[in-house]
Every structure is written in C-alpha cells, then in structure tokens.
Coordinates of C-alpha atoms in Angstrom, one line a residue:
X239 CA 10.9 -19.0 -12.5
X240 CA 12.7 -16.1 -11.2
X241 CA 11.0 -12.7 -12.5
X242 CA 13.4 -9.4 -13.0
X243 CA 12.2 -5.6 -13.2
X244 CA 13.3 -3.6 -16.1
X245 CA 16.2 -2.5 -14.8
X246 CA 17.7 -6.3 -14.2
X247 CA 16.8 -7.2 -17.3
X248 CA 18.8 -4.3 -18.9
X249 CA 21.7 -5.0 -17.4
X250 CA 21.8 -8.7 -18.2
X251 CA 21.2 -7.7 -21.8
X252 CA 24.3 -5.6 -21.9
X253 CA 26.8 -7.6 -19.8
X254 CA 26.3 -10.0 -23.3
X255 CA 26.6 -7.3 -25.4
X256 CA 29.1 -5.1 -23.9
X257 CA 31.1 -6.4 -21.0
X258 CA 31.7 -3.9 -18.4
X259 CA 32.7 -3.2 -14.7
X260 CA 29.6 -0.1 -13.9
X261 CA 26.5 -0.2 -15.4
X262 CA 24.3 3.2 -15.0
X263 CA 20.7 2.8 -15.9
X264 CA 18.7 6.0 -14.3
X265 CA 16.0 8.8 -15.4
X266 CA 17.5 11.5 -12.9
X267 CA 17.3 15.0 -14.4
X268 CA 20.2 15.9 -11.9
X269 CA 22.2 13.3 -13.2
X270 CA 21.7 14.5 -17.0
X271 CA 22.9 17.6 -16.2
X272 CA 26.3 17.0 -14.2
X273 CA 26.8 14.8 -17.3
X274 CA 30.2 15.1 -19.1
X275 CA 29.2 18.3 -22.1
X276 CA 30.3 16.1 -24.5
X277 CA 27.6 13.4 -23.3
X278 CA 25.0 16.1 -23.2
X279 CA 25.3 17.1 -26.7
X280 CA 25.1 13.9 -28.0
X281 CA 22.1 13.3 -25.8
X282 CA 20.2 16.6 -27.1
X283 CA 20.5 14.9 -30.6
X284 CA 19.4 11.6 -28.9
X285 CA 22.6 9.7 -30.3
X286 CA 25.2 7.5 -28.2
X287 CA 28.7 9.1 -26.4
X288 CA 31.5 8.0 -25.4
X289 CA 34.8 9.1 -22.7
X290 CA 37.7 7.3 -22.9
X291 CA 39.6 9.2 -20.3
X292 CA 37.2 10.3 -17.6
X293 CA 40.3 12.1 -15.4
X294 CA 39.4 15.2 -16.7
X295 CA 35.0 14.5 -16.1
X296 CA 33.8 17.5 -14.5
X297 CA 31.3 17.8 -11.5
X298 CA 29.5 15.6 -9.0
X299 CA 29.4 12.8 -11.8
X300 CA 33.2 13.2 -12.7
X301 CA 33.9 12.5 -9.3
X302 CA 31.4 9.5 -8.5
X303 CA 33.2 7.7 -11.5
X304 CA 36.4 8.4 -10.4
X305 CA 35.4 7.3 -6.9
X306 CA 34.7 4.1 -8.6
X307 CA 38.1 3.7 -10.3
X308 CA 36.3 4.0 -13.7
X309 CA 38.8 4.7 -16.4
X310 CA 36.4 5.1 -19.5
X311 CA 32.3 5.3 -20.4
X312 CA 29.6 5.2 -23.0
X313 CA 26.1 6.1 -22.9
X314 CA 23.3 6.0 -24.8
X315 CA 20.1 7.9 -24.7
X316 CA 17.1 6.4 -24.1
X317 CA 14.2 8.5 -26.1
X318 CA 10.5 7.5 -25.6
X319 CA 7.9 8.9 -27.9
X320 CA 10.7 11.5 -29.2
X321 CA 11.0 13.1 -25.9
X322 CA 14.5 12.1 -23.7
X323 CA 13.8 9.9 -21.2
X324 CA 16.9 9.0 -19.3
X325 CA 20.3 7.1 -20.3
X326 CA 22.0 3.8 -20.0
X327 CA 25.5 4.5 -19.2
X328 CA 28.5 1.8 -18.7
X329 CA 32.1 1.7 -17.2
X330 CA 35.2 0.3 -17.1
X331 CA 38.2 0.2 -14.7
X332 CA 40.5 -1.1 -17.1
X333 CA 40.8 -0.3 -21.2
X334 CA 38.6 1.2 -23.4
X335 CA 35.1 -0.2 -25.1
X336 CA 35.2 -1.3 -28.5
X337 CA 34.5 0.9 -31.3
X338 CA 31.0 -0.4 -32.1
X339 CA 30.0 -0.1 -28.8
X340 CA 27.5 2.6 -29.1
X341 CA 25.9 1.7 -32.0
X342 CA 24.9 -1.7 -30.3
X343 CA 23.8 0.5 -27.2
X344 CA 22.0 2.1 -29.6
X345 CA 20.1 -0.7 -30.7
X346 CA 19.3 -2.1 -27.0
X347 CA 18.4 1.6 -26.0
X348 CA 15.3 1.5 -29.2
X349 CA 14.0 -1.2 -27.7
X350 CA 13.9 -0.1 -23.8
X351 CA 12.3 3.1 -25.1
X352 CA 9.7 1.0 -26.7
X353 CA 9.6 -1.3 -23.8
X354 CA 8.8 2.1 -21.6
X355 CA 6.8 3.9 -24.0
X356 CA 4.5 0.1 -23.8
X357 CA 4.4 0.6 -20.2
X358 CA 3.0 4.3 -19.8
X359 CA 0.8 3.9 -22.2
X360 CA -1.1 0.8 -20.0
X361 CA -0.7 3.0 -17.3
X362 CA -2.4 5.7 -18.7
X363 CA -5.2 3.9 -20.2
X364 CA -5.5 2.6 -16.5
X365 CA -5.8 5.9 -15.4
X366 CA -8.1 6.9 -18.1
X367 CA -10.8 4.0 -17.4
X368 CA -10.5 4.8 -13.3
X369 CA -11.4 8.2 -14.2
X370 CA -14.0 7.5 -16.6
X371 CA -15.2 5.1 -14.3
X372 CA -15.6 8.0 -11.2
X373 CA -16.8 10.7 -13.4
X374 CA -19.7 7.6 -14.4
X375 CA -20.5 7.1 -11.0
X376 CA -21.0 10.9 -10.1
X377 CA -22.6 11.2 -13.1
X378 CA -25.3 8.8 -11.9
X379 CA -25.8 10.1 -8.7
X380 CA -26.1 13.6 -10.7
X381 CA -28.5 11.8 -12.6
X382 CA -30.7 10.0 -10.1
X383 CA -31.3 13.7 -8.4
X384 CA -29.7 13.8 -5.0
X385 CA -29.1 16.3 -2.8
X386 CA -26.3 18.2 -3.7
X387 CA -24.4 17.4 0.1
X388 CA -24.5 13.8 -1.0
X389 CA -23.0 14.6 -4.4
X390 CA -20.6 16.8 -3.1
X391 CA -19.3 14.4 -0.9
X392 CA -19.1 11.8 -3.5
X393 CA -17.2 13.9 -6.1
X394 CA -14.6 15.0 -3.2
X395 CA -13.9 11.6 -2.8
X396 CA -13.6 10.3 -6.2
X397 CA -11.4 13.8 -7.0
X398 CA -9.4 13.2 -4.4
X399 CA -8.7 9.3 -5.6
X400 CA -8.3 9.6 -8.8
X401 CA -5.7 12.4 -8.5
X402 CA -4.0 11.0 -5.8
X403 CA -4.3 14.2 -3.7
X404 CA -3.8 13.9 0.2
X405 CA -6.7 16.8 0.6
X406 CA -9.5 17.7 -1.3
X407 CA -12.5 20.4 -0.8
X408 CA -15.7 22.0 -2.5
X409 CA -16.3 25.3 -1.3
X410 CA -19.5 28.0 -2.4
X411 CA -18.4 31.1 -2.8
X412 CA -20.7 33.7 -0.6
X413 CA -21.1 37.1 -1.4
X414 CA -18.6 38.7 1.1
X415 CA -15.9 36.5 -0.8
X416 CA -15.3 33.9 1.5
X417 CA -15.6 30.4 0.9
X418 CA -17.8 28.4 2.7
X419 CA -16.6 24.5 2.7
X420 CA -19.2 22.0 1.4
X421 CA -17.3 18.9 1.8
X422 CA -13.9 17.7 2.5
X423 CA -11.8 14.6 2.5
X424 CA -8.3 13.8 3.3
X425 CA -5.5 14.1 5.8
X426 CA -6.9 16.0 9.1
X427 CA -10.8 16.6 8.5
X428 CA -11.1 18.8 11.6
X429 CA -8.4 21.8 9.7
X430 CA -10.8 23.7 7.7
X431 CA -13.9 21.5 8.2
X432 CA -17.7 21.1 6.6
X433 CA -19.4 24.4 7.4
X434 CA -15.8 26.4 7.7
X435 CA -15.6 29.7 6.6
X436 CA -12.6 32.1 5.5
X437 CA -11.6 34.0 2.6
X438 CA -8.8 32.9 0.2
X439 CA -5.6 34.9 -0.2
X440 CA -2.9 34.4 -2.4
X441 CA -0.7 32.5 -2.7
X442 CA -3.5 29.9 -2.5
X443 CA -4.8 28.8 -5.9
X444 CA -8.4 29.3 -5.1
X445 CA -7.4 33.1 -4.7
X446 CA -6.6 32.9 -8.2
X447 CA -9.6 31.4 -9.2
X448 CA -11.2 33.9 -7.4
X449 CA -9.5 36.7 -9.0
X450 CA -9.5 35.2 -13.0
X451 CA -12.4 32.6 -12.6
X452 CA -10.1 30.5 -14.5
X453 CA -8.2 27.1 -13.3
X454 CA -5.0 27.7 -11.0
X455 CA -2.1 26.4 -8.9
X456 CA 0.6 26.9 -6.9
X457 CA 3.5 24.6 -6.7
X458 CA 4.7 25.9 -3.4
X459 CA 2.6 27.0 -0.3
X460 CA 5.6 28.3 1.5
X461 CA 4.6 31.8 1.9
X462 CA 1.2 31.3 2.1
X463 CA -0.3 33.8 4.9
X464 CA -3.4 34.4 7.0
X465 CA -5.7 31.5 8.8
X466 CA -5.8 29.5 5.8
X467 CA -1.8 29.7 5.5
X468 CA -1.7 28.7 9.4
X469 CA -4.1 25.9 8.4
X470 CA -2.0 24.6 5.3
X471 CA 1.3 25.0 7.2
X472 CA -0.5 22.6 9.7
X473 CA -1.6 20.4 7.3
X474 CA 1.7 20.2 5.7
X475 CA 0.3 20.7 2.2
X476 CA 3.4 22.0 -0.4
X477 CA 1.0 22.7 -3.8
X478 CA -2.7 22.5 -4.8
X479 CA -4.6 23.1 -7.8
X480 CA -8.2 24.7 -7.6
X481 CA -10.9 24.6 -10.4
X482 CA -13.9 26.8 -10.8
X483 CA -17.2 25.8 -10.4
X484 CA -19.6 27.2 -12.9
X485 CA -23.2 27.9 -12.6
X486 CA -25.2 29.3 -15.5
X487 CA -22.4 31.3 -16.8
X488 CA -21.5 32.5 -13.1
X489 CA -18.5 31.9 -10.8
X490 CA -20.2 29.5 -7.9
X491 CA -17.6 27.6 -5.7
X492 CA -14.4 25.6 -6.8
X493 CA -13.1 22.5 -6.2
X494 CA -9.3 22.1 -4.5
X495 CA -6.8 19.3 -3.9
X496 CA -3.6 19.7 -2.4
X497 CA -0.1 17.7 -2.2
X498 CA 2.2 17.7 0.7
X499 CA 5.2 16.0 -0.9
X500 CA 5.7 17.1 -4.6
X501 CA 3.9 19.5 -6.5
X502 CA 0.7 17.7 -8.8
X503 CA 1.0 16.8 -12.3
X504 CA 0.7 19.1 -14.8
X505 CA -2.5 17.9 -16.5
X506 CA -4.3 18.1 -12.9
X507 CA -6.4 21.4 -13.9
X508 CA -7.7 19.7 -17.4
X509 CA -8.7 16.4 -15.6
X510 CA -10.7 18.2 -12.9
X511 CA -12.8 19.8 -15.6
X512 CA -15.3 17.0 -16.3
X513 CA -15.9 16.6 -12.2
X514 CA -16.8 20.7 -11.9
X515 CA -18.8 20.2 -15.0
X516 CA -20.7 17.8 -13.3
X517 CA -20.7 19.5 -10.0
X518 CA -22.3 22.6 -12.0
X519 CA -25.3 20.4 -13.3
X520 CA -26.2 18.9 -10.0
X521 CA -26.0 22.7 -8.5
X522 CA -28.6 23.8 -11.3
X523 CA -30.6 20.8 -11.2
X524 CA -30.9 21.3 -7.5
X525 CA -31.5 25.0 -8.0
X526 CA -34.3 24.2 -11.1
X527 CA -35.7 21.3 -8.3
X528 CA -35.9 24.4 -5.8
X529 CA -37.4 26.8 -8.2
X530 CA -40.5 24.3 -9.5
X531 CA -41.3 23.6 -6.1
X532 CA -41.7 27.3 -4.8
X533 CA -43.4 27.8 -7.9
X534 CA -46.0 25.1 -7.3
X535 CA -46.3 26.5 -3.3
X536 CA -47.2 29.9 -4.7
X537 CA -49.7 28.4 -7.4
X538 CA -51.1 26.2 -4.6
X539 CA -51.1 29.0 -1.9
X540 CA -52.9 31.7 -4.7
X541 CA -55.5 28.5 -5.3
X542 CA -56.1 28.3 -1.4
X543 CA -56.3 32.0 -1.3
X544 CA -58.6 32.5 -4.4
X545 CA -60.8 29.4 -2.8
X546 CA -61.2 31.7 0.5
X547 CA -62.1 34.7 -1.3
X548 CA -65.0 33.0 -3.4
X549 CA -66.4 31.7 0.0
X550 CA -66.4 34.7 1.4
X551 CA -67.9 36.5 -1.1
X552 CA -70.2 34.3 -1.8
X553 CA -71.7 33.6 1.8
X554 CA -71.4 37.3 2.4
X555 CA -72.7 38.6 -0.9
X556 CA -74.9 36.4 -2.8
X557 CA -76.5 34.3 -0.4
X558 CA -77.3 37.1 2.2
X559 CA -79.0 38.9 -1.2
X560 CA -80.6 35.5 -1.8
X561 CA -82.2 34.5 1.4
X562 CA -83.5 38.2 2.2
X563 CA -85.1 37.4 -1.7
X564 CA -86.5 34.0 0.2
X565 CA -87.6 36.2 3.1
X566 CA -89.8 38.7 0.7
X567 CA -91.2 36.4 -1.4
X568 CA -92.8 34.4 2.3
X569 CA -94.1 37.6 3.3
X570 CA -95.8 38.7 -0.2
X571 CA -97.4 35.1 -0.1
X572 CA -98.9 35.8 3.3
X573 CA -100.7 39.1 1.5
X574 CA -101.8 37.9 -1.7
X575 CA -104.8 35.4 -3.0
X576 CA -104.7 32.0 -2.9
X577 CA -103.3 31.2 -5.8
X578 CA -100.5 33.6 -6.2
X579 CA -99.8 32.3 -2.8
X580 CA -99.3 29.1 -4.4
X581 CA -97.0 30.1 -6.7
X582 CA -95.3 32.2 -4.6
X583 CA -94.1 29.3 -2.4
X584 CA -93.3 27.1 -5.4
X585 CA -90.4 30.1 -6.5
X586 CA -89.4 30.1 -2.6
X587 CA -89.0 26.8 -2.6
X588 CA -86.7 26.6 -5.6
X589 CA -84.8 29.5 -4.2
X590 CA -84.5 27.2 -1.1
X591 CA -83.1 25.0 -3.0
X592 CA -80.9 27.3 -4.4
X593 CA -79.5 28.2 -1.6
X594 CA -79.0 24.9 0.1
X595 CA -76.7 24.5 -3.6
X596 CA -75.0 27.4 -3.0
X597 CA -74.1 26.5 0.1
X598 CA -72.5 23.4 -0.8
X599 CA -70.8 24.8 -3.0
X600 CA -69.1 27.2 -0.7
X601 CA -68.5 24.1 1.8
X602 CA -67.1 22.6 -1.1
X603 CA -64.6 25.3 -1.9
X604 CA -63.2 25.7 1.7
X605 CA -65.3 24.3 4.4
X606 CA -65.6 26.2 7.3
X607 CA -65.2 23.1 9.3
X608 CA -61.6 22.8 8.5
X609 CA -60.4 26.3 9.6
X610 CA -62.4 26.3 12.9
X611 CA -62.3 22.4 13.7
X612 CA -58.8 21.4 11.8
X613 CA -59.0 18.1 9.8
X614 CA -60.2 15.4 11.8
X615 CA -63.9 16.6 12.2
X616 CA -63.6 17.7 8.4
X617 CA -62.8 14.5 7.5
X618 CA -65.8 13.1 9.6
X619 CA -68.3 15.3 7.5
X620 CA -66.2 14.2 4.5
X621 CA -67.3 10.6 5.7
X622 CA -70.9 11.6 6.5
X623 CA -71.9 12.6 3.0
X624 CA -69.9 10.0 1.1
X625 CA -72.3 7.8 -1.1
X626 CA -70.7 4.5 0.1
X627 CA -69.8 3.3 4.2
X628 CA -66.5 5.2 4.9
X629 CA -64.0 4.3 7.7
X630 CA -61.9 7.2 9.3
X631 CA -59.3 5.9 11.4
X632 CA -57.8 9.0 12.9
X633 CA -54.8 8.8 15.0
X634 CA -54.3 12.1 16.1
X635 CA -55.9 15.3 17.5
X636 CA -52.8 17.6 16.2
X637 CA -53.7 21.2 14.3
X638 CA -51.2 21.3 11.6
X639 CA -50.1 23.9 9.4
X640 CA -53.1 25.0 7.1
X641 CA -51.4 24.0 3.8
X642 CA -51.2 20.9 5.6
X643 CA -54.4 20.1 6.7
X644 CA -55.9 21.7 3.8
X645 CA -53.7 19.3 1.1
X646 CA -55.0 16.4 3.6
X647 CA -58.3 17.5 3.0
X648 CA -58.3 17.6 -0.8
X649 CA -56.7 14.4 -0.8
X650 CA -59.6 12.9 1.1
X651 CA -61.9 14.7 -1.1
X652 CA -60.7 13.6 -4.5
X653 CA -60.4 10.1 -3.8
X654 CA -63.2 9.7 -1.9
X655 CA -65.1 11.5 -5.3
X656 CA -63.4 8.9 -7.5
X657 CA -64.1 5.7 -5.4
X658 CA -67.6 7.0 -5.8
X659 CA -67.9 7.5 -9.7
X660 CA -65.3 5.4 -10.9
X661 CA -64.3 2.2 -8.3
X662 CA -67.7 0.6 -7.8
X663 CA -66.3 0.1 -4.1
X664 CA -68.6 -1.2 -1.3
X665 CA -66.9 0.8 1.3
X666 CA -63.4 3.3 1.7
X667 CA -60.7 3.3 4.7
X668 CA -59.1 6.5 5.8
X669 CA -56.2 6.6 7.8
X670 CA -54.6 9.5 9.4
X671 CA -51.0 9.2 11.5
X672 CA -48.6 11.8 12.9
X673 CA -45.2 9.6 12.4
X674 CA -41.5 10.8 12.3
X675 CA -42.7 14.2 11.7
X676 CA -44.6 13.4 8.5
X677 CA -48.8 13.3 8.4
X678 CA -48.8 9.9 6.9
X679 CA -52.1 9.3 5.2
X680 CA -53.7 6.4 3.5
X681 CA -57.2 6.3 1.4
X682 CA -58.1 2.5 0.5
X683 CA -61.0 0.9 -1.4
X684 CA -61.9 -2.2 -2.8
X685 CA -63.0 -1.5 -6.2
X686 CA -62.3 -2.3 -9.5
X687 CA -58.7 -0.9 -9.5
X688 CA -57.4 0.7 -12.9
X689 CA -56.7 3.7 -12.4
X690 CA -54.0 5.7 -13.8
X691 CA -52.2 8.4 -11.7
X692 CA -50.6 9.7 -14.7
X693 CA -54.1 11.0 -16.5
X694 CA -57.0 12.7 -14.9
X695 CA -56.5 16.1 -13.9
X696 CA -57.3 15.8 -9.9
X697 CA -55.1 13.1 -9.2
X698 CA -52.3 15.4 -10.8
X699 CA -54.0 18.6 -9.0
X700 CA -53.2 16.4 -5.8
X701 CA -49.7 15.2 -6.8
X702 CA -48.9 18.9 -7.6
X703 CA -49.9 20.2 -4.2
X704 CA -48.3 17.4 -1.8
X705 CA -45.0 18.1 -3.7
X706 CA -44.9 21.6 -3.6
X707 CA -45.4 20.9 0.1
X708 CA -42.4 19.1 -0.1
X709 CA -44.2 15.5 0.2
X710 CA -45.1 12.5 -1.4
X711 CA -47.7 10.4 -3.1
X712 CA -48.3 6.8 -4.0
X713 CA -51.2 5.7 -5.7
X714 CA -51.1 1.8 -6.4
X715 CA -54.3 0.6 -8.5
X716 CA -54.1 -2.7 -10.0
X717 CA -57.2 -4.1 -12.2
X718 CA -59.2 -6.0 -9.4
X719 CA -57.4 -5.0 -6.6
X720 CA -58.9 -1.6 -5.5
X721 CA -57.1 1.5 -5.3
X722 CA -54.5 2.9 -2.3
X723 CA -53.7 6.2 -2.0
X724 CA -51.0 6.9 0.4
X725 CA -49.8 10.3 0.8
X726 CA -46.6 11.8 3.1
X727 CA -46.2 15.5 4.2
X728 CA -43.5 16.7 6.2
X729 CA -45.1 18.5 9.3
X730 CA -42.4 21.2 9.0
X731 CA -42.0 21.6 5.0
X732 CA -39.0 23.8 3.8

C-alpha cells in the first residue's frame, strides 16, 4: 500500500473538494509576507481569502502566479495551537472558484492544523524523554562519584546531542579571566582544544556570561574578533548559546554549543539549565571529596606528629629520670644492711620493669625501627613479638614516603592485634608488593572470620588514614573463613 506525506495527502483531499489547476501548501515566512494585503489581513484574523483577478497581485508572489497563467486564488490559513502556522493556497487558469470555497478550505485547514499540532507534540515529547534520559545518565555518573574529567566529558556529549549543536565545550573560568577548556566535542577537536586557554570577547556569548553571569547568545558570529574569532571563523560556527556554571553561589565555568548553519532554538538557554545544574554538583562534590581528604591528611599527619613528640619526650625525659632513679637505688643497696638491701633491689626490680613498659610503649607509639630501618625490618619485629607464627613475605627493599610506610605499619599492627585477641588463628600471612606504583599489601589469617569493618574503632582509624593517603582498603571476613586485609597506597599520593 502506497504511503503519502502530509503534503500529498492535502492535496488529494482538496482536488475532491475544490478542483483546481495550482495548489500551494508551504510554511514560508517569506511567502506570507509577499502575500496579496488582502490575503494577509484575512490571515492575521486566521480566516480564508480570496482573488479573483490576480493581474493586479503585487510582488515576487504576484508575479510567480502570473508566471503560471493563474487567473484567480483562495487560501486559507492554517493555525496550530492559535498561533499561524502557514497556508494552503489554490489556483486556477481559467474562471473563478465557487462561492463556498473558503469555508470548505476552512474546514480541511482545522483539521491539518490538528493533524500538525498531533505531530509536534510527539516530537516534542521525543525530545523531552531523550533529554530526560541524558540528564539521568549524567546524573548517575554525578551520583556514582567520578572524577569530574569523566563527567565533563560525558555532559559535553550528551549537550551536544540532545541539542543538535555541531560544537560543544566546558570551560573553568581562572582568575585572570580566561577560560580554560575542560572538554570539547564536535566538528574539528584540535581548534580550541582540552587544556586551551584564551579569554572571551564579545561578541561571543560566553563574554556575556562573563560579564552578567547570566545565560547568553548570539545569533551571528560575524564580527566576532581576536583568537577565539579567528578560531570560530575557522570553524565555521554562525551562533552559540553559553550557560553559566554555578558553584556555591559563585560564577565557575560555563557550558557552550555553537551552530554553523542557522542560529539555535530559542529555548536552548532554559534546556541547558538542568545539565549546568548538574555540572555544579559534581564540581562541589568533587571539591567536598577534596576537602575531607586533606582534612583527614592533616588529622593523620598531626597524629604522626603528636606520636613523635610523646616518644621523644618520653625516652628523653622520663626514662632518662627513671633509670638514673634505677641507678641510685643499686648503689644505696650496696651501702646499706642486709635487709634494706633486700628491699632495695625488690623496688629496683619493679622499676626495671617499669622501664622495660615504658619502653614498649614508646616502640609502640613510633618505633625507632621504622624511621632508621624503613618497613620491612619493622615489620620483622612486628612478626617477632606476635603471639601466634607470622609469615612476612616482603617483596621489596624500597624506602617509601614516611606517611607511607608508617600507614603500612599500622596496618600491620592493628590486624596483627586483632588476629591475636579476636580470630583464634593458628598463624597470619603478610605480604608486601611495590606494583604499578601502588604498595599493595595483604594481612591474612585463618581464624574464625566475623568481623565487621564498619564497627571497632582501629579498623576505622586504619580506613581513615589509607584514604587520606589517597588509597584503599578491603577487609573480607566471612564467619569460618578467616579475615583478609588487603590495603593499596599510591606510592606518589596527591
């Protein structure tokens, strides 16, 4: 069966209902207005005309029907949705129409109205659910935490589809007031690339932006001057339309498309809205990500510090005082009776003991093996004093970074500690690997399994410093199936 577009299926329609030589069916502004005055009247009133004698038609339509021997018209406006639309229009070469000629047009012209009004509408709700459907997807990836290159590169792409603009471009706006371009899609990449820098002048819209802070555009790019005229000009871009990116209440970049046949539609600047909006949330969720992390490095670098100072003071302070106390005490016994002698060495003893505490504790805080050996013989006296058979397989000789290897320590420490109060294991495996610039470290037992990572405050103590070193931790502990511990930490943290 042989399918016909609207404007076949028009003209059948009215060959039935009015036969006729020319038949006219077109939305062309320029045609409306070279229209006979007494056509355009009607039209403004959205009611039928007519010419019997078009001899006297004025303009480039006067003499197109003349051209085409076409002795009398009538047309009828077509309205949709109460705004005009365009016209159907009919000829003859020979006689006049009949007198209810227009109010049949009239008729057929309600219906093609409806007929169009049907059609927009689907394609607008087309529209709608594409771009309800990118701004979901953006949304997702703003949701899931990404880096903000990857989102930025996602949201120029679905921009740039959804409004069918030929280029499209995040910038960050720096200080100085130049723009520094965060991603790009479109005709000719290499004009104006990732990483490009220059400052916006007007004509362009993102000057305007600049200037108001408010959406912008300009329909024609034609005078457009400095490098980023030369640049458009070479592009061939006519228009664009540039939206402001908005970061807690402050101007941060903008988002630009740009057209190089016709200028964009004029609801461009209110559909870009949702995708800034977005770009704004991923930019202060990034920002927030940045902020907790140097916050937890400066918690965990005053912790380190405040460890040092206690070890200092006490191996300098109290345990000097202590063990010239020890000394004293050994030579009074030497002078004194027998049995004060006695007792004597019972109080040195304890304060022996003391001591030996003391310094445990100071080992304990920050052992000196660490700073002056690094982390693999620290681990080896970690391994020494554990209360069950511990297996160190060290990979590497490396000295890292001391946030490093003193986060690698800890994490030794603690689960070593909680293997030996809590997992009932019969022996722990350490692992230590330098690996695609990451200290890749594993701690394995085979106890009872069960714990929780979520409660218990050193396993959160040691989650807290590997991220604010920018790494990671996995602790997998199912009942029965003893505990991992695996822990990454980039060599080179930001």
């Amino acid at each position: 069966m042989r399918r016909f577009g609207l404007g076949q299926r028009c003209a059948l329609a009215i060959r039935r209902m009015a036969p006729h030589d020319i038949l006219f069916l077109h939305r062309s502004e320029r045609w409306f207005k070279e229209y006979d005055s007494r056509f355009r009247s009607h039209f403004r009133t959205s009611r039928p005309a007519r010419l019997d004698d078009t001899s006297q038609a004025p303009g480039a339509y006067g003499t197109a029907i003349r051209r085409l021997g076409i002795r009398s018209a009538v047309a009828a406006p077509i309205v949709v949705e109460g705004r005009l639309w365009g016209a159907i229009a009919v000829g003859r070469r020979r006689g006049r129409f009949p007198a209810d000629t227009e109010q049949r047009m009239a008729r057929f012209t309600e219906l093609v109205g409806a007929a169009i009004a049907n059609s927009e509408s689907r394609a607008e709700l087309r529209v709608l659910a594409e771009e309800q459907a990118a701004l979901r997807r953006v949304a997702t990836l703003v949701a899931h935490g990404l880096p903000p290159a990857e989102v930025f590169a996602a949201v120029a792409h679905e921009v740039g589809s959804v409004l069918g603009a030929d280029a499209t471009v995040i910038v960050r706006l720096d200080p100085d007031g130049t723009a520094t371009v965060l991603a790009r899609v479109g005709v000719r990449p290499d004009e104006l690339g990732v990483g490009s820098r220059w400052k916006p002048e007007p004509p362009l819209a993102m000057a305007a932006v600049l200037r108001t802070g408010r959406p912008a555009r300009c329909d024609d790019y034609g005078q457009a001057s400095g490098a980023s005229g030369d640049a458009i000009r070479r592009l061939g871009i006519r228009s664009g339309v540039a939206a402001p990116i908005v970061v807690e209440g402050l101007l941060w970049g903008m988002i630009a498309i740009s057209g190089r046949r016709r200028p964009l539609p004029a609801d461009t600047e209110q559909r870009m809205d949702d995708f800034t909006e977005l770009v704004g949330t991923a930019i202060a969720n990034a920002d927030g990500r940045a902020q907790l992390t140097a916050s937890r490095t400066r918690i965990v670098a005053a912790a380190d510090n405040a460890r040092r100072r206690i070890e200092r003071d006490l191996h300098d302070g109290t345990q000097q005082r202590l063990i010239a106390l020890g000394l004293a005490l050994r030579l009074a016994q030497s002078t004194e009776p027998a049995e004060l002698q006695a007792q004597i060495g019972r109080v040195g003893d304890e304060l022996n003991g003391v001591i030996e505490e003391l310094r445990e504790i100071s080992r304990g805080i920050h052992p000196a093996v660490l700073s002056e050996g690094g982390l693999g013989p620290a681990l080896r006296t970690l391994a020494r004093r554990a209360a069950i058979p511990v297996e160190l397989d060290i990979q590497t000789q490396t000295r890292w970074a001391d946030p490093i290897e003193v986060a690698a320590y800890y994490v030794v420490s603690e689960a070593l500690t909680n293997t030996t109060k809590h997992a009932r294991a019969s022996y722990a495996h350490i692992a230590v690997e330098q690996r695609d610039g990451l200290l890749h470290l594993s701690i394995r037992d085979d106890g009872v399994g069960g714990a929780d990572p979520a409660r218990g405050s050193g396993l959160i103590g040691l989650r807290d410093r590997v991220q604010a070193l920018g790494g990671s931790i996995e602790v997998n502990s199912r009942p029965g199936e003893g505990t991992a511990i695996v822990v990454e930490l980039p060599l080179q943290p930001d």
